[in-house]
PDB file of C-alpha atoms in Angstrom:
ATOM      1  CA  MET B   1     -34.426 -45.127  10.883  1.00 93.00           C
ATOM      2  CA  ILE B   2     -31.160 -43.168  10.698  1.00 96.00           C
ATOM      3  CA  GLU B   3     -28.924 -42.623   7.673  1.00 97.00           C
ATOM      4  CA  VAL B   4     -25.887 -40.358   7.603  1.00 96.00           C
ATOM      5  CA  GLN B   5     -23.781 -39.831   4.489  1.00 97.00           C
ATOM      6  CA  ASN B   6     -20.405 -38.081   4.448  1.00 97.00           C
ATOM      7  CA  LEU B   7     -21.316 -36.229   7.642  1.00 96.00           C
ATOM      8  CA  LYS B   8     -18.964 -33.399   8.572  1.00 96.00           C
ATOM      9  CA  LYS B   9     -18.739 -31.040  11.523  1.00 96.00           C
ATOM     10  CA  GLU B  10     -16.302 -28.159  11.566  1.00 94.00           C
ATOM     11  CA  TYR B  11     -15.856 -25.712  14.410  1.00 89.00           C
ATOM     12  CA  ARG B  12     -14.522 -22.362  13.221  1.00 85.00           C
ATOM     13  CA  GLU B  13     -12.697 -19.807  15.306  1.00 78.00           C
ATOM     14  CA  THR B  14     -11.219 -16.530  14.113  1.00 72.00           C
ATOM     15  CA  GLU B  15      -8.359 -17.889  12.033  1.00 75.00           C
ATOM     16  CA  THR B  16      -8.473 -21.619  12.704  1.00 83.00           C
ATOM     17  CA  SER B  17     -10.922 -24.467  12.274  1.00 85.00           C
ATOM     18  CA  THR B  18     -11.282 -27.889  13.848  1.00 87.00           C
ATOM     19  CA  GLN B  19     -12.703 -30.888  12.005  1.00 91.00           C
ATOM     20  CA  ALA B  20     -14.691 -32.800  14.634  1.00 94.00           C
ATOM     21  CA  LEU B  21     -16.267 -35.196  12.095  1.00 96.00           C
ATOM     22  CA  ARG B  22     -14.948 -36.210   8.666  1.00 94.00           C
ATOM     23  CA  ASP B  23     -17.110 -38.030   6.093  1.00 95.00           C
ATOM     24  CA  VAL B  24     -18.977 -40.215   8.583  1.00 96.00           C
ATOM     25  CA  SER B  25     -21.441 -42.611   6.915  1.00 97.00           C
ATOM     26  CA  PHE B  26     -23.658 -45.389   8.303  1.00 97.00           C
ATOM     27  CA  VAL B  27     -27.250 -46.604   8.575  1.00 97.00           C
ATOM     28  CA  ILE B  28     -29.057 -47.592  11.787  1.00 97.00           C
ATOM     29  CA  GLU B  29     -32.184 -49.697  11.408  1.00 96.00           C
ATOM     30  CA  LYS B  30     -35.217 -49.611  13.682  1.00 95.00           C
ATOM     31  CA  GLY B  31     -34.768 -51.921  16.693  1.00 95.00           C
ATOM     32  CA  GLU B  32     -30.964 -51.959  16.685  1.00 96.00           C
ATOM     33  CA  PHE B  33     -28.818 -51.595  19.814  1.00 96.00           C
ATOM     34  CA  VAL B  34     -25.729 -49.661  18.690  1.00 96.00           C
ATOM     35  CA  SER B  35     -22.750 -48.562  20.735  1.00 95.00           C
ATOM     36  CA  ILE B  36     -20.641 -45.630  19.526  1.00 96.00           C
ATOM     37  CA  MET B  37     -17.176 -45.905  21.037  1.00 93.00           C
ATOM     38  CA  GLY B  38     -14.080 -43.769  20.927  1.00 90.00           C
ATOM     39  CA  PRO B  39     -11.459 -42.088  23.104  1.00 88.00           C
ATOM     40  CA  SER B  40     -11.876 -38.581  24.465  1.00 86.00           C
ATOM     41  CA  GLY B  41     -11.826 -36.073  21.605  1.00 88.00           C
ATOM     42  CA  SER B  42     -12.647 -38.683  18.964  1.00 92.00           C
ATOM     43  CA  GLY B  43     -15.879 -36.955  17.883  1.00 92.00           C
ATOM     44  CA  LYS B  44     -18.356 -39.419  19.382  1.00 92.00           C
ATOM     45  CA  SER B  45     -20.124 -36.777  21.504  1.00 90.00           C
ATOM     46  CA  THR B  46     -20.316 -34.424  18.526  1.00 93.00           C
ATOM     47  CA  LEU B  47     -21.854 -37.247  16.500  1.00 95.00           C
ATOM     48  CA  LEU B  48     -24.402 -37.950  19.236  1.00 93.00           C
ATOM     49  CA  HIS B  49     -25.381 -34.270  19.388  1.00 92.00           C
ATOM     50  CA  ILE B  50     -26.043 -34.252  15.638  1.00 95.00           C
ATOM     51  CA  LEU B  51     -27.948 -37.549  15.674  1.00 96.00           C
ATOM     52  CA  SER B  52     -30.144 -36.265  18.512  1.00 94.00           C
ATOM     53  CA  PHE B  53     -30.826 -32.871  16.857  1.00 93.00           C
ATOM     54  CA  LEU B  54     -28.865 -30.932  19.475  1.00 91.00           C
ATOM     55  CA  ASP B  55     -26.514 -29.683  16.752  1.00 92.00           C
ATOM     56  CA  ARG B  56     -26.403 -29.505  12.962  1.00 93.00           C
ATOM     57  CA  PRO B  57     -23.673 -30.817  10.658  1.00 95.00           C
ATOM     58  CA  THR B  58     -21.659 -28.476   8.462  1.00 94.00           C
ATOM     59  CA  GLY B  59     -21.589 -30.955   5.583  1.00 95.00           C
ATOM     60  CA  GLY B  60     -23.056 -34.224   4.375  1.00 96.00           C
ATOM     61  CA  SER B  61     -26.607 -35.436   4.954  1.00 95.00           C
ATOM     62  CA  TYR B  62     -28.657 -36.841   7.824  1.00 96.00           C
ATOM     63  CA  THR B  63     -32.032 -38.507   7.314  1.00 96.00           C
ATOM     64  CA  PHE B  64     -34.207 -39.443  10.299  1.00 95.00           C
ATOM     65  CA  LEU B  65     -37.334 -41.539   9.727  1.00 93.00           C
ATOM     66  CA  GLY B  66     -37.238 -40.635   6.057  1.00 92.00           C
ATOM     67  CA  ARG B  67     -36.852 -36.869   6.538  1.00 92.00           C
ATOM     68  CA  SER B  68     -33.718 -34.876   5.837  1.00 93.00           C
ATOM     69  CA  ILE B  69     -32.893 -32.577   8.742  1.00 92.00           C
ATOM     70  CA  GLU B  70     -31.529 -30.070   6.227  1.00 90.00           C
ATOM     71  CA  ASN B  71     -35.127 -29.216   5.297  1.00 87.00           C
ATOM     72  CA  MET B  72     -36.377 -28.955   8.897  1.00 92.00           C
ATOM     73  CA  THR B  73     -36.604 -25.754  10.911  1.00 93.00           C
ATOM     74  CA  ASP B  74     -35.279 -25.540  14.456  1.00 92.00           C
ATOM     75  CA  LYS B  75     -38.876 -25.619  15.696  1.00 92.00           C
ATOM     76  CA  GLU B  76     -39.579 -28.803  13.723  1.00 93.00           C
ATOM     77  CA  LEU B  77     -36.395 -30.402  15.035  1.00 93.00           C
ATOM     78  CA  ALA B  78     -37.411 -29.572  18.600  1.00 90.00           C
ATOM     79  CA  ARG B  79     -40.855 -31.087  18.059  1.00 89.00           C
ATOM     80  CA  VAL B  80     -39.416 -34.332  16.665  1.00 91.00           C
ATOM     81  CA  ARG B  81     -36.787 -34.448  19.415  1.00 91.00           C
ATOM     82  CA  ASN B  82     -39.461 -34.179  22.117  1.00 88.00           C
ATOM     83  CA  LYS B  83     -41.805 -36.716  20.516  1.00 88.00           C
ATOM     84  CA  ASP B  84     -39.566 -39.319  18.898  1.00 92.00           C
ATOM     85  CA  MET B  85     -36.357 -39.236  20.962  1.00 94.00           C
ATOM     86  CA  GLY B  86     -35.575 -40.110  24.563  1.00 93.00           C
ATOM     87  CA  PHE B  87     -32.391 -39.060  26.340  1.00 93.00           C
ATOM     88  CA  VAL B  88     -30.330 -40.540  29.174  1.00 93.00           C
ATOM     89  CA  PHE B  89     -27.303 -38.516  30.294  1.00 89.00           C
ATOM     90  CA  GLN B  90     -24.287 -39.279  32.466  1.00 87.00           C
ATOM     91  CA  ALA B  91     -25.230 -36.483  34.898  1.00 89.00           C
ATOM     92  CA  PHE B  92     -28.895 -37.647  35.168  1.00 91.00           C
ATOM     93  CA  ASN B  93     -30.194 -34.061  34.603  1.00 92.00           C
ATOM     94  CA  LEU B  94     -32.983 -34.413  37.164  1.00 95.00           C
ATOM     95  CA  LEU B  95     -34.578 -31.560  39.107  1.00 95.00           C
ATOM     96  CA  LEU B  96     -33.602 -32.656  42.592  1.00 95.00           C
ATOM     97  CA  ARG B  97     -36.389 -30.890  44.484  1.00 96.00           C
ATOM     98  CA  LEU B  98     -39.072 -32.514  42.337  1.00 97.00           C
ATOM     99  CA  SER B  99     -40.442 -35.998  42.923  1.00 97.00           C
ATOM    100  CA  VAL B 100     -39.816 -38.961  40.655  1.00 97.00           C
ATOM    101  CA  TYR B 101     -43.331 -38.482  39.250  1.00 97.00           C
ATOM    102  CA  GLU B 102     -42.712 -34.791  38.492  1.00 97.00           C
ATOM    103  CA  ASN B 103     -39.333 -35.436  36.846  1.00 97.00           C
ATOM    104  CA  VAL B 104     -40.745 -38.126  34.564  1.00 97.00           C
ATOM    105  CA  GLU B 105     -43.671 -35.829  33.714  1.00 96.00           C
ATOM    106  CA  ILE B 106     -41.470 -33.070  32.263  1.00 94.00           C
ATOM    107  CA  PRO B 107     -41.433 -34.260  28.599  1.00 91.00           C
ATOM    108  CA  LEU B 108     -45.241 -34.429  28.674  1.00 92.00           C
ATOM    109  CA  LEU B 109     -45.856 -30.902  29.971  1.00 88.00           C
ATOM    110  CA  TYR B 110     -46.402 -29.474  26.481  1.00 79.00           C
ATOM    111  CA  SER B 111     -48.256 -32.456  25.037  1.00 83.00           C
ATOM    112  CA  ASP B 112     -51.988 -32.509  24.370  1.00 86.00           C
ATOM    113  CA  ILE B 113     -52.707 -35.847  26.050  1.00 89.00           C
ATOM    114  CA  SER B 114     -55.340 -36.010  28.793  1.00 92.00           C
ATOM    115  CA  PRO B 115     -54.374 -35.836  32.505  1.00 90.00           C
ATOM    116  CA  ARG B 116     -55.474 -39.466  32.944  1.00 94.00           C
ATOM    117  CA  GLU B 117     -53.316 -40.664  30.037  1.00 95.00           C
ATOM    118  CA  ARG B 118     -50.399 -38.578  31.324  1.00 94.00           C
ATOM    119  CA  ALA B 119     -50.637 -40.169  34.777  1.00 96.00           C
ATOM    120  CA  ASN B 120     -50.844 -43.657  33.270  1.00 96.00           C
ATOM    121  CA  ARG B 121     -47.787 -43.089  31.104  1.00 96.00           C
ATOM    122  CA  ILE B 122     -45.754 -41.768  34.036  1.00 96.00           C
ATOM    123  CA  LYS B 123     -46.686 -44.669  36.316  1.00 96.00           C
ATOM    124  CA  ASN B 124     -45.996 -47.243  33.595  1.00 95.00           C
ATOM    125  CA  ALA B 125     -42.615 -45.697  32.775  1.00 96.00           C
ATOM    126  CA  VAL B 126     -41.579 -45.651  36.431  1.00 96.00           C
ATOM    127  CA  ALA B 127     -42.795 -49.242  36.875  1.00 95.00           C
ATOM    128  CA  SER B 128     -40.711 -50.329  33.867  1.00 93.00           C
ATOM    129  CA  VAL B 129     -37.526 -49.344  35.742  1.00 94.00           C
ATOM    130  CA  GLY B 130     -38.672 -50.904  39.019  1.00 93.00           C
ATOM    131  CA  LEU B 131     -39.185 -47.736  41.060  1.00 96.00           C
ATOM    132  CA  GLU B 132     -42.912 -47.821  41.771  1.00 95.00           C
ATOM    133  CA  GLU B 133     -42.316 -47.410  45.508  1.00 96.00           C
ATOM    134  CA  LYS B 134     -40.312 -44.213  44.876  1.00 96.00           C
ATOM    135  CA  LEU B 135     -42.960 -42.521  42.714  1.00 97.00           C
ATOM    136  CA  TYR B 136     -43.459 -39.556  45.041  1.00 97.00           C
ATOM    137  CA  THR B 137     -39.960 -39.454  46.528  1.00 97.00           C
ATOM    138  CA  GLU B 138     -37.808 -36.352  45.964  1.00 97.00           C
ATOM    139  CA  ALA B 139     -35.065 -37.027  43.419  1.00 97.00           C
ATOM    140  CA  ALA B 140     -32.487 -35.633  45.871  1.00 96.00           C
ATOM    141  CA  ARG B 141     -33.143 -38.609  48.162  1.00 97.00           C
ATOM    142  CA  LEU B 142     -32.328 -41.247  45.551  1.00 96.00           C
ATOM    143  CA  SER B 143     -29.070 -43.108  44.988  1.00 95.00           C
ATOM    144  CA  GLY B 144     -27.098 -42.556  41.805  1.00 94.00           C
ATOM    145  CA  GLY B 145     -28.405 -45.772  40.267  1.00 94.00           C
ATOM    146  CA  GLN B 146     -31.984 -44.859  41.131  1.00 96.00           C
ATOM    147  CA  LYS B 147     -31.551 -41.392  39.615  1.00 95.00           C
ATOM    148  CA  GLN B 148     -30.369 -42.913  36.359  1.00 94.00           C
ATOM    149  CA  ARG B 149     -33.334 -45.277  36.331  1.00 95.00           C
ATOM    150  CA  VAL B 150     -35.620 -42.250  36.748  1.00 96.00           C
ATOM    151  CA  ALA B 151     -33.818 -40.662  33.800  1.00 95.00           C
ATOM    152  CA  ILE B 152     -34.577 -43.771  31.736  1.00 95.00           C
ATOM    153  CA  ALA B 153     -38.255 -43.601  32.777  1.00 96.00           C
ATOM    154  CA  ARG B 154     -38.321 -39.946  31.704  1.00 95.00           C
ATOM    155  CA  ALA B 155     -36.807 -40.948  28.348  1.00 94.00           C
ATOM    156  CA  LEU B 156     -39.497 -43.610  27.898  1.00 94.00           C
ATOM    157  CA  VAL B 157     -42.573 -41.604  28.835  1.00 94.00           C
ATOM    158  CA  THR B 158     -43.170 -40.197  25.340  1.00 92.00           C
ATOM    159  CA  SER B 159     -42.851 -43.674  23.740  1.00 90.00           C
ATOM    160  CA  PRO B 160     -39.905 -42.523  21.589  1.00 92.00           C
ATOM    161  CA  ASP B 161     -38.644 -44.248  18.462  1.00 92.00           C
ATOM    162  CA  VAL B 162     -35.048 -44.083  19.686  1.00 96.00           C
ATOM    163  CA  ILE B 163     -33.295 -43.741  23.039  1.00 96.00           C
ATOM    164  CA  PHE B 164     -29.936 -41.944  23.133  1.00 96.00           C
ATOM    165  CA  ALA B 165     -27.777 -42.830  26.146  1.00 94.00           C
ATOM    166  CA  ASP B 166     -24.667 -40.697  26.649  1.00 92.00           C
ATOM    167  CA  GLU B 167     -22.220 -42.440  29.029  1.00 91.00           C
ATOM    168  CA  PRO B 168     -25.176 -43.610  31.166  1.00 91.00           C
ATOM    169  CA  THR B 169     -22.983 -45.581  33.577  1.00 90.00           C
ATOM    170  CA  GLY B 170     -20.217 -42.985  33.886  1.00 87.00           C
ATOM    171  CA  ASN B 171     -21.251 -41.738  37.356  1.00 88.00           C
ATOM    172  CA  LEU B 172     -22.307 -45.121  38.742  1.00 90.00           C
ATOM    173  CA  ASP B 173     -20.660 -47.962  40.633  1.00 89.00           C
ATOM    174  CA  SER B 174     -20.374 -51.269  38.782  1.00 87.00           C
ATOM    175  CA  LYS B 175     -23.506 -52.815  40.332  1.00 89.00           C
ATOM    176  CA  SER B 176     -25.717 -49.795  39.572  1.00 90.00           C
ATOM    177  CA  GLY B 177     -24.208 -49.497  36.107  1.00 89.00           C
ATOM    178  CA  LEU B 178     -25.067 -53.116  35.380  1.00 89.00           C
ATOM    179  CA  GLN B 179     -28.672 -52.563  36.493  1.00 90.00           C
ATOM    180  CA  VAL B 180     -28.984 -49.579  34.156  1.00 90.00           C
ATOM    181  CA  MET B 181     -27.560 -51.533  31.214  1.00 91.00           C
ATOM    182  CA  GLU B 182     -29.891 -54.466  31.922  1.00 91.00           C
ATOM    183  CA  ILE B 183     -32.844 -52.069  31.713  1.00 91.00           C
ATOM    184  CA  LEU B 184     -31.623 -50.663  28.383  1.00 93.00           C
ATOM    185  CA  ASP B 185     -31.123 -54.218  27.112  1.00 91.00           C
ATOM    186  CA  GLU B 186     -34.690 -55.142  28.074  1.00 91.00           C
ATOM    187  CA  LEU B 187     -36.032 -52.020  26.364  1.00 91.00           C
ATOM    188  CA  ASN B 188     -34.193 -53.000  23.193  1.00 92.00           C
ATOM    189  CA  LYS B 189     -35.717 -56.493  23.376  1.00 91.00           C
ATOM    190  CA  LYS B 190     -39.137 -54.816  23.490  1.00 90.00           C
ATOM    191  CA  GLY B 191     -38.412 -53.018  20.220  1.00 91.00           C
ATOM    192  CA  HIS B 192     -36.803 -49.727  21.235  1.00 92.00           C
ATOM    193  CA  THR B 193     -33.839 -48.566  19.183  1.00 96.00           C
ATOM    194  CA  VAL B 194     -30.970 -47.767  21.569  1.00 96.00           C
ATOM    195  CA  ILE B 195     -27.908 -45.704  20.635  1.00 96.00           C
ATOM    196  CA  LEU B 196     -25.280 -45.728  23.357  1.00 94.00           C
ATOM    197  CA  VAL B 197     -22.178 -43.546  23.547  1.00 93.00           C
ATOM    198  CA  THR B 198     -19.456 -44.898  25.812  1.00 90.00           C
ATOM    199  CA  HIS B 199     -15.714 -45.305  26.184  1.00 86.00           C
ATOM    200  CA  GLU B 200     -16.141 -48.383  28.405  1.00 84.00           C
ATOM    201  CA  THR B 201     -15.679 -51.730  26.652  1.00 84.00           C
ATOM    202  CA  GLN B 202     -17.743 -53.596  29.264  1.00 81.00           C
ATOM    203  CA  THR B 203     -20.677 -51.225  28.726  1.00 85.00           C
ATOM    204  CA  ALA B 204     -20.355 -51.430  24.942  1.00 86.00           C
ATOM    205  CA  GLU B 205     -20.631 -55.233  25.120  1.00 83.00           C
ATOM    206  CA  PHE B 206     -24.372 -54.911  25.742  1.00 88.00           C
ATOM    207  CA  ALA B 207     -24.842 -53.584  22.212  1.00 93.00           C
ATOM    208  CA  LYS B 208     -25.357 -55.748  19.141  1.00 92.00           C
ATOM    209  CA  ARG B 209     -23.244 -53.481  16.964  1.00 95.00           C
ATOM    210  CA  VAL B 210     -20.221 -51.287  17.742  1.00 95.00           C
ATOM    211  CA  ILE B 211     -19.222 -48.226  15.693  1.00 96.00           C
ATOM    212  CA  ARG B 212     -15.736 -47.028  16.645  1.00 95.00           C
ATOM    213  CA  ILE B 213     -14.849 -43.379  16.045  1.00 95.00           C
ATOM    214  CA  ARG B 214     -11.299 -42.034  15.989  1.00 94.00           C
ATOM    215  CA  ASP B 215     -10.153 -38.557  14.960  1.00 94.00           C
ATOM    216  CA  GLY B 216     -13.622 -37.786  13.605  1.00 95.00           C
ATOM    217  CA  GLU B 217     -13.795 -40.801  11.302  1.00 96.00           C
ATOM    218  CA  VAL B 218     -15.418 -44.236  11.460  1.00 96.00           C
ATOM    219  CA  GLU B 219     -12.582 -46.580  12.324  1.00 95.00           C
ATOM    220  CA  SER B 220     -14.733 -49.720  12.319  1.00 95.00           C
ATOM    221  CA  ASP B 221     -18.386 -50.775  12.244  1.00 95.00           C
ATOM    222  CA  THR B 222     -18.888 -54.282  13.615  1.00 93.00           C
ATOM    223  CA  LYS B 223     -22.018 -56.325  14.201  1.00 90.00           C
ATOM    224  CA  ILE B 224     -21.818 -58.602  17.238  1.00 83.00           C
ATOM    225  CA  VAL B 225     -23.115 -61.892  15.809  1.00 73.00           C
ATOM    226  CA  HIS B 226     -22.578 -64.003  18.916  1.00 62.00           C
ATOM    227  CA  ARG B 227     -23.165 -61.560  21.751  1.00 62.00           C
ATOM    228  CA  ARG B 228     -22.748 -63.099  25.192  1.00 55.00           C
ATOM    229  CA  PRO B 229     -25.952 -63.320  27.284  1.00 56.00           C
ATOM    230  CA  VAL B 230     -26.398 -60.381  29.638  1.00 56.00           C
ATOM    231  CA  LYS B 231     -26.086 -62.640  32.698  1.00 54.00           C
ATOM    232  CA  GLU B 232     -22.562 -63.521  31.550  1.00 51.00           C
ATOM    233  CA  LEU B 233     -21.557 -59.881  31.322  1.00 49.00           C
ATOM    234  CA  LYS B 234     -21.976 -59.443  35.096  1.00 49.00           C
TER     235      LYS B 234
END
């Protein structure tokens, strides 16, 4: 699904430059659950932005579903991002005055699916995170854990190939964070590729593979062969 080779990202200022990523290489297969870990300033967020088409590298190559992003226009990248990628952010990024239904609907507003199909997708996505009873509740009235579950439903509604989760438990208490990670784990079991960025070891333990980034380089890339059952991570 994803292949990066010798990926580089350099930020240039007037007379100085900063190397955020240096020769990063790895492959992520369809259906994997991968955690990208690293301390603050390690380059993990920069890497996520490139993987999710929110930024472009300054060197190396990135192939997504067989296509090199180097040959794609910004408009093409935006189209693929909306159709094939789902996003879950630490800050939820919900419109608080809109209902759960309306927030989950946002990625579908520019699609050509019928109103009936749109409604079905929204209701199914909300049901998958256990919030059916909150379908028409304003987002402002939800708890932090419920808001993040809405964000996951919004990420799911387009049936994406991959879900990117950027510190999804960072603003949550431990119980709500566990609920969110259990949902992501279930989605992975159903075939969704999940790429998680976190600095929390307990959160990273849900993944089946951990890529550690330090000073813009891959420090280690480890598959978790004997991952503990989710119930034991509580």
